[in-house]
């Protein structure tokens, strides 16, 4: 249904590939190689299904297409782990030359339309089925510099004690926990790192190095994911910082329930986050 308007208004620019993501990527790469600006849309979980084609037909060939992966993390709950990618950041960021962006709300997503049209390259946009309500209208005057920076503070505290680095849906929980920590006298900022690759290593490291404590928060398993990328950037910049990584457990989640229920029962409730960060700060 989300593509009905495009299909109705631009029928000659819409191709339904069906349940054949590998073919869709190869078809898209052929169009892009001939100068078309191509967008491929499917559920984010299916990015794994066509990983080989993205690698060979796009990354190796330096072909610019934009992959729109909808329903990242546990966004398709309660459809089960086959539909809930908890490791897509890990395998997609392993590709050479790809750009990975996780917009926090519809304003950022809208700004990415012109950005991706004007600056074609191989991209993976991790779209939320429903963004966190705490991020409604969070950003104004989004321009090319905002998007190129790849990170912005969703909540900034001049007393740089704790920095929670996150993106996407979990920014809502990060903000709520940060406000609670503030009330306990622990001055907390929240950094929305929406461009996950390529990281602006120097900028991110300089930003993080000014805080006493750093926490990464992701709706992914920890192996090779969001927190790993940040730790790599910090290490490569020579910054000595103890980072607490928080994410989903190292398993596929077969239990039924809403997205919030599954987050709450797998270590990512606001109470869990608060207690883990508090323990990290006070140890």
Coordinates of C-alpha atoms in Angstrom, one line a residue:
X1 CA 0.0 0.0 0.0
X2 CA 2.9 2.4 0.7
X3 CA 3.8 2.3 -3.0
X4 CA 0.3 2.6 -4.5
X5 CA 0.7 6.3 -5.2
X6 CA 4.0 5.8 -7.0
X7 CA 2.6 2.9 -9.0
X8 CA -0.6 4.9 -10.0
X9 CA 1.1 8.2 -10.9
X10 CA 4.3 6.8 -12.5
X11 CA 3.4 3.4 -13.9
X12 CA 6.4 3.4 -16.3
X13 CA 8.8 3.9 -13.4
X14 CA 7.5 1.2 -11.2
X15 CA 8.5 -2.5 -11.5
X16 CA 7.1 -5.2 -9.2
X17 CA 9.7 -7.9 -8.8
X18 CA 7.7 -10.0 -6.6
X19 CA 9.3 -12.4 -4.1
X20 CA 12.6 -12.4 -6.0
X21 CA 15.0 -9.9 -4.2
X22 CA 18.1 -11.3 -5.9
X23 CA 16.6 -10.6 -9.3
X24 CA 15.4 -7.2 -8.2
X25 CA 19.0 -6.2 -7.2
X26 CA 20.4 -7.4 -10.5
X27 CA 17.6 -5.6 -12.5
X28 CA 18.2 -2.5 -10.5
X29 CA 22.0 -2.5 -11.1
X30 CA 21.4 -2.9 -14.8
X31 CA 19.1 0.2 -14.8
X32 CA 21.6 2.2 -12.7
X33 CA 24.5 1.2 -14.9
X34 CA 22.6 2.9 -17.7
X35 CA 22.1 6.1 -15.9
X36 CA 18.8 5.6 -14.1
X37 CA 18.3 6.6 -10.4
X38 CA 17.0 3.4 -8.9
X39 CA 15.3 2.6 -5.6
X40 CA 14.7 -1.0 -4.4
X41 CA 12.1 -1.4 -1.7
X42 CA 11.5 -4.5 0.4
X43 CA 11.3 -5.7 4.0
X44 CA 14.7 -5.1 5.7
X45 CA 14.9 -8.8 6.6
X46 CA 15.2 -9.7 2.9
X47 CA 18.5 -7.7 2.6
X48 CA 20.2 -10.9 3.7
X49 CA 18.5 -12.9 0.9
X50 CA 20.1 -10.8 -1.8
X51 CA 23.4 -9.9 -0.1
X52 CA 25.4 -11.8 -2.7
X53 CA 23.8 -9.7 -5.5
X54 CA 24.4 -6.4 -3.7
X55 CA 28.0 -7.4 -3.2
X56 CA 28.8 -8.6 -6.8
X57 CA 26.4 -6.5 -8.9
X58 CA 26.5 -3.2 -6.9
X59 CA 29.4 -2.9 -4.5
X60 CA 32.1 -4.5 -6.7
X61 CA 30.8 -2.8 -9.8
X62 CA 30.5 0.5 -8.1
X63 CA 26.8 0.8 -9.1
X64 CA 24.7 3.4 -7.2
X65 CA 21.3 2.1 -6.1
X66 CA 19.3 3.0 -3.0
X67 CA 18.0 0.0 -1.0
X68 CA 15.0 0.8 1.2
X69 CA 14.8 -1.8 3.9
X70 CA 11.5 -1.4 5.8
X71 CA 10.9 -2.7 9.3
X72 CA 14.3 -2.9 10.9
X73 CA 15.0 -4.4 14.2
X74 CA 11.8 -5.9 15.7
X75 CA 9.6 -3.6 13.7
X76 CA 7.7 -6.5 12.1
X77 CA 6.9 -8.2 15.5
X78 CA 5.1 -10.5 16.1
X79 CA 6.0 -12.1 12.7
X80 CA 8.9 -13.9 14.2
X81 CA 12.7 -13.8 13.7
X82 CA 12.6 -14.5 9.9
X83 CA 10.9 -11.0 9.5
X84 CA 12.9 -9.2 12.3
X85 CA 16.5 -8.6 11.3
X86 CA 18.7 -8.3 14.4
X87 CA 22.0 -8.4 12.5
X88 CA 21.5 -6.4 9.3
X89 CA 23.9 -3.6 10.4
X90 CA 26.6 -6.2 10.9
X91 CA 26.5 -7.8 7.5
X92 CA 25.6 -4.7 5.4
X93 CA 28.4 -2.6 6.8
X94 CA 30.8 -5.3 5.8
X95 CA 30.3 -4.3 2.2
X96 CA 32.9 -1.9 0.7
X97 CA 31.7 1.5 -0.4
X98 CA 28.1 1.3 1.0
X99 CA 26.4 4.0 2.9
X100 CA 24.0 3.0 5.8
X101 CA 21.5 5.5 7.2
X102 CA 18.9 5.0 9.9
X103 CA 16.6 8.0 9.9
X104 CA 15.0 8.8 13.3
X105 CA 11.7 10.2 12.0
X106 CA 9.7 11.2 8.9
X107 CA 11.4 14.6 8.6
X108 CA 14.8 13.0 8.1
X109 CA 13.4 10.4 5.8
X110 CA 11.8 13.1 3.6
X111 CA 15.1 15.1 3.5
X112 CA 16.8 11.9 2.3
X113 CA 14.7 11.9 -0.9
X114 CA 16.4 14.9 -2.4
X115 CA 19.7 13.9 -0.9
X116 CA 19.8 10.5 -2.5
X117 CA 18.5 11.8 -5.8
X118 CA 21.2 14.5 -6.0
X119 CA 24.0 12.3 -4.6
X120 CA 23.6 8.8 -6.1
X121 CA 25.7 6.0 -4.5
X122 CA 25.2 2.5 -3.1
X123 CA 23.0 3.1 0.0
X124 CA 21.0 1.1 2.5
X125 CA 18.3 3.1 4.2
X126 CA 17.0 1.4 7.3
X127 CA 13.4 2.5 7.6
X128 CA 11.1 2.2 10.6
X129 CA 7.6 1.0 10.2
X130 CA 6.8 3.4 13.0
X131 CA 9.3 5.8 14.5
X132 CA 9.5 6.6 18.2
X133 CA 6.9 9.2 19.1
X134 CA 9.5 10.9 21.3
X135 CA 11.3 11.9 18.0
X136 CA 8.2 13.6 16.4
X137 CA 9.4 16.9 14.9
X138 CA 12.7 16.5 16.7
X139 CA 14.7 18.3 13.9
X140 CA 14.1 21.5 12.0
X141 CA 15.9 22.9 9.0
X142 CA 17.3 19.7 7.8
X143 CA 19.8 20.4 5.0
X144 CA 22.7 18.8 3.2
X145 CA 25.2 19.7 6.0
X146 CA 22.9 18.0 8.6
X147 CA 22.7 14.8 6.5
X148 CA 26.5 14.8 5.7
X149 CA 27.4 15.2 9.3
X150 CA 25.6 12.0 10.0
X151 CA 25.1 12.7 13.7
X152 CA 23.3 15.2 15.9
X153 CA 22.3 15.5 19.5
X154 CA 18.7 14.6 20.2
X155 CA 19.4 15.8 23.7
X156 CA 22.4 17.8 24.8
X157 CA 23.6 18.5 28.3
X158 CA 26.5 21.0 28.8
X159 CA 27.8 18.9 31.7
X160 CA 29.3 16.1 29.7
X161 CA 28.9 13.1 32.0
X162 CA 27.1 10.4 30.0
X163 CA 26.5 10.1 26.3
X164 CA 24.1 7.6 25.0
X165 CA 24.7 6.9 21.3
X166 CA 21.8 5.3 19.4
X167 CA 19.7 5.6 16.2
X168 CA 16.2 4.7 15.0
X169 CA 13.5 3.5 17.2
X170 CA 15.6 3.1 20.4
X171 CA 16.2 6.9 20.5
X172 CA 12.8 7.2 22.2
X173 CA 13.9 5.0 25.0
X174 CA 17.3 6.6 25.2
X175 CA 15.6 10.0 25.6
X176 CA 13.3 8.8 28.4
X177 CA 16.2 7.1 30.3
X178 CA 18.4 10.2 29.8
X179 CA 15.7 12.4 31.4
X180 CA 15.4 10.0 34.3
X181 CA 19.2 10.0 34.8
X182 CA 19.2 13.8 34.8
X183 CA 16.7 13.7 37.7
X184 CA 19.2 11.5 39.6
X185 CA 21.9 14.1 39.0
X186 CA 23.6 12.2 36.2
X187 CA 23.9 14.6 33.3
X188 CA 23.1 12.7 30.2
X189 CA 23.1 13.5 26.5
X190 CA 21.7 11.5 23.6
X191 CA 23.5 11.4 20.3
X192 CA 21.6 10.3 17.2
X193 CA 24.2 8.7 15.0
X194 CA 22.0 8.1 12.0
X195 CA 24.7 7.6 9.4
X196 CA 26.2 4.3 10.5
X197 CA 28.6 4.0 7.6
X198 CA 30.8 5.7 6.7
X199 CA 31.4 7.1 10.1
X200 CA 33.0 10.5 10.4
X201 CA 35.6 8.9 12.7
X202 CA 37.4 12.0 13.8
X203 CA 34.2 13.9 14.5
X204 CA 32.6 11.1 16.4
X205 CA 35.7 10.4 18.4
X206 CA 36.1 14.0 19.3
X207 CA 32.5 14.3 20.4
X208 CA 32.6 11.1 22.5
X209 CA 36.0 11.8 24.1
X210 CA 34.6 14.8 25.9
X211 CA 32.2 12.6 28.0
X212 CA 33.1 10.7 31.1
X213 CA 31.0 7.7 30.1
X214 CA 29.8 6.4 26.7
X215 CA 26.9 4.0 26.1
X216 CA 25.9 2.5 22.8
X217 CA 22.3 1.3 22.4
X218 CA 21.1 -0.8 19.5
X219 CA 18.1 -3.0 18.5
X220 CA 20.7 -5.5 17.2
X221 CA 22.8 -8.3 18.5
X222 CA 26.1 -7.0 19.5
X223 CA 28.4 -9.0 17.2
X224 CA 29.7 -6.5 14.5
X225 CA 26.7 -4.2 15.0
X226 CA 26.2 -0.5 15.8
X227 CA 28.2 -0.5 19.0
X228 CA 31.1 -2.4 17.3
X229 CA 31.3 0.3 14.6
X230 CA 31.6 3.1 17.3
X231 CA 34.2 1.2 19.3
X232 CA 36.2 0.7 16.1
X233 CA 36.1 4.4 15.4
X234 CA 37.2 5.3 18.9
X235 CA 40.0 2.8 18.8
X236 CA 41.2 3.9 15.4
X237 CA 41.3 7.5 16.6
X238 CA 43.4 6.6 19.7
X239 CA 40.7 7.7 22.1
X240 CA 40.9 5.8 25.5
X241 CA 37.3 5.4 26.4
X242 CA 35.4 2.7 28.3
X243 CA 32.2 2.0 26.3
X244 CA 29.1 0.1 27.5
X245 CA 27.4 -1.7 24.6
X246 CA 23.7 -2.6 25.1
X247 CA 21.8 -4.6 22.6
X248 CA 19.6 -7.6 22.0
X249 CA 20.7 -11.0 23.3
X250 CA 22.7 -13.3 21.1
X251 CA 19.8 -15.4 19.9
X252 CA 16.8 -15.3 17.5
X253 CA 13.6 -14.2 19.3
X254 CA 10.8 -16.7 18.6
X255 CA 8.4 -15.4 21.3
X256 CA 5.2 -13.7 20.2
X257 CA 4.4 -10.1 21.2
X258 CA 4.5 -6.5 20.1
X259 CA 7.8 -4.8 19.4
X260 CA 7.7 -3.0 22.8
X261 CA 6.9 -6.2 24.6
X262 CA 9.8 -8.0 23.0
X263 CA 12.2 -5.2 23.7
X264 CA 11.0 -5.1 27.3
X265 CA 11.5 -8.9 27.8
X266 CA 14.9 -9.0 26.1
X267 CA 16.9 -6.5 28.2
X268 CA 15.9 -3.3 26.5
X269 CA 13.1 -2.0 28.8
X270 CA 13.6 1.5 30.0
X271 CA 14.1 0.1 33.5
X272 CA 16.8 -2.3 32.3
X273 CA 18.6 0.5 30.4
X274 CA 18.5 2.8 33.4
X275 CA 19.9 0.1 35.7
X276 CA 22.6 -0.9 33.3
X277 CA 23.8 2.6 32.7
X278 CA 23.6 3.5 36.4
X279 CA 25.8 0.5 37.2
X280 CA 28.2 1.4 34.5
X281 CA 28.5 5.0 35.8
X282 CA 28.9 4.1 39.4
X283 CA 31.3 1.2 39.2

